[in-house]
Amino acid sequence: MSVSTSTLHRYCSGATIPEEFAVVDRLAMLCGADEEAVGAVVDDGLPPRPKPVRSIRRPEDPFSSAEIVLRERLRAQIRLTRTRRSAAGRVVASR
């Protein structure tokens, strides 16, 4: 596509928008979008606008319920990985 992965990420997250529609068209083709879907983007008559990017969370901010659930899932996954490694006889450093 002739764009870097970081640029592509910024486009997909809505942090920035491409200056040329050709980039959007190529991305849509790579993702398997049909002509109707691509046409809808062009024909809506609105200028492209990036989605608002979530602000960075400060350490003193309380966790949202989604963040708490994700944090617990990640911790459970780490515990499971450590358990499997120790069962396989590998040395596991715990923190």
Coordinates of C-alpha atoms in Angstrom, one line a residue:
M1 CA 0.0 0.0 0.0
S2 CA 3.0 2.2 0.2
V3 CA 2.2 3.4 3.8
S4 CA 4.0 2.5 7.0
T5 CA 2.3 0.3 9.6
S6 CA 2.3 3.2 12.0
T7 CA 0.5 5.4 9.5
L8 CA -2.0 2.7 8.7
H9 CA -2.7 2.3 12.4
R10 CA -3.3 6.0 12.7
Y11 CA -5.8 5.8 9.8
C12 CA -7.6 2.8 11.3
S13 CA -7.8 4.4 14.8
G14 CA -9.0 7.7 13.4
A15 CA -6.1 9.6 14.7
T16 CA -5.4 10.9 11.2
I17 CA -6.9 10.7 7.8
P18 CA -5.3 10.1 4.4
E19 CA -4.9 13.1 2.2
E20 CA -5.8 11.1 -0.9
F21 CA -8.8 8.9 -1.4
A22 CA -6.7 6.4 -3.4
V23 CA -5.2 5.2 0.0
V24 CA -8.7 4.5 1.3
D25 CA -9.7 2.8 -1.9
R26 CA -6.6 0.5 -1.8
L27 CA -7.2 -0.3 1.9
A28 CA -10.8 -1.1 1.2
M29 CA -9.8 -3.5 -1.6
L30 CA -7.2 -5.2 0.6
C31 CA -9.9 -5.7 3.2
G32 CA -12.3 -7.2 0.7
A33 CA -14.9 -4.3 0.7
D34 CA -17.2 -4.4 -2.3
E35 CA -17.8 -1.4 -4.6
E36 CA -21.0 -0.5 -2.7
A37 CA -19.2 -0.1 0.6
V38 CA -16.5 2.0 -1.0
G39 CA -19.1 4.1 -2.8
A40 CA -20.9 4.7 0.5
V41 CA -17.7 6.3 1.9
V42 CA -17.4 8.6 -1.2
D43 CA -21.1 9.4 -1.6
D44 CA -21.9 10.5 2.0
G45 CA -21.1 14.1 1.1
L46 CA -19.3 14.7 4.4
P47 CA -15.6 15.5 4.7
P48 CA -13.7 12.7 6.3
R49 CA -13.3 13.3 10.0
P50 CA -11.2 11.2 12.4
K51 CA -12.8 9.6 15.4
P52 CA -11.9 11.2 18.7
V53 CA -8.9 9.6 20.2
R54 CA -9.3 8.6 23.8
S55 CA -7.2 10.6 26.1
I56 CA -4.4 9.0 27.9
R57 CA -5.4 7.7 31.3
R58 CA -3.6 9.3 34.2
P59 CA -2.4 7.0 37.1
E60 CA -4.9 8.6 39.5
D61 CA -7.9 8.1 37.2
P62 CA -10.2 5.3 38.4
F63 CA -10.4 2.2 36.2
S64 CA -13.6 1.8 34.1
S65 CA -15.5 -1.5 34.5
A66 CA -14.2 -2.6 31.0
E67 CA -10.6 -1.9 32.1
I68 CA -11.1 -3.8 35.4
V69 CA -12.4 -6.9 33.4
L70 CA -9.6 -6.7 30.9
R71 CA -7.0 -6.3 33.7
E72 CA -8.4 -9.4 35.5
R73 CA -8.4 -11.4 32.3
L74 CA -4.8 -10.5 31.6
R75 CA -3.7 -11.4 35.1
A76 CA -5.5 -14.8 34.9
Q77 CA -3.8 -15.5 31.6
I78 CA -0.4 -14.7 33.1
R79 CA -1.1 -17.0 36.1
L80 CA -2.1 -19.8 33.7
T81 CA 1.0 -19.3 31.7
R82 CA 3.2 -19.4 34.8
T83 CA 1.4 -22.5 36.0
R84 CA 1.9 -24.3 32.7
R85 CA 5.6 -23.4 32.6
S86 CA 6.2 -24.6 36.1
A87 CA 4.3 -27.8 35.4
A88 CA 6.6 -28.3 32.4
G89 CA 9.6 -28.0 34.7
R90 CA 10.7 -24.6 33.6
V91 CA 11.9 -22.1 36.2
V92 CA 9.4 -19.3 36.6
A93 CA 10.3 -16.0 38.3
S94 CA 7.4 -14.7 40.2
R95 CA 6.8 -11.0 40.9

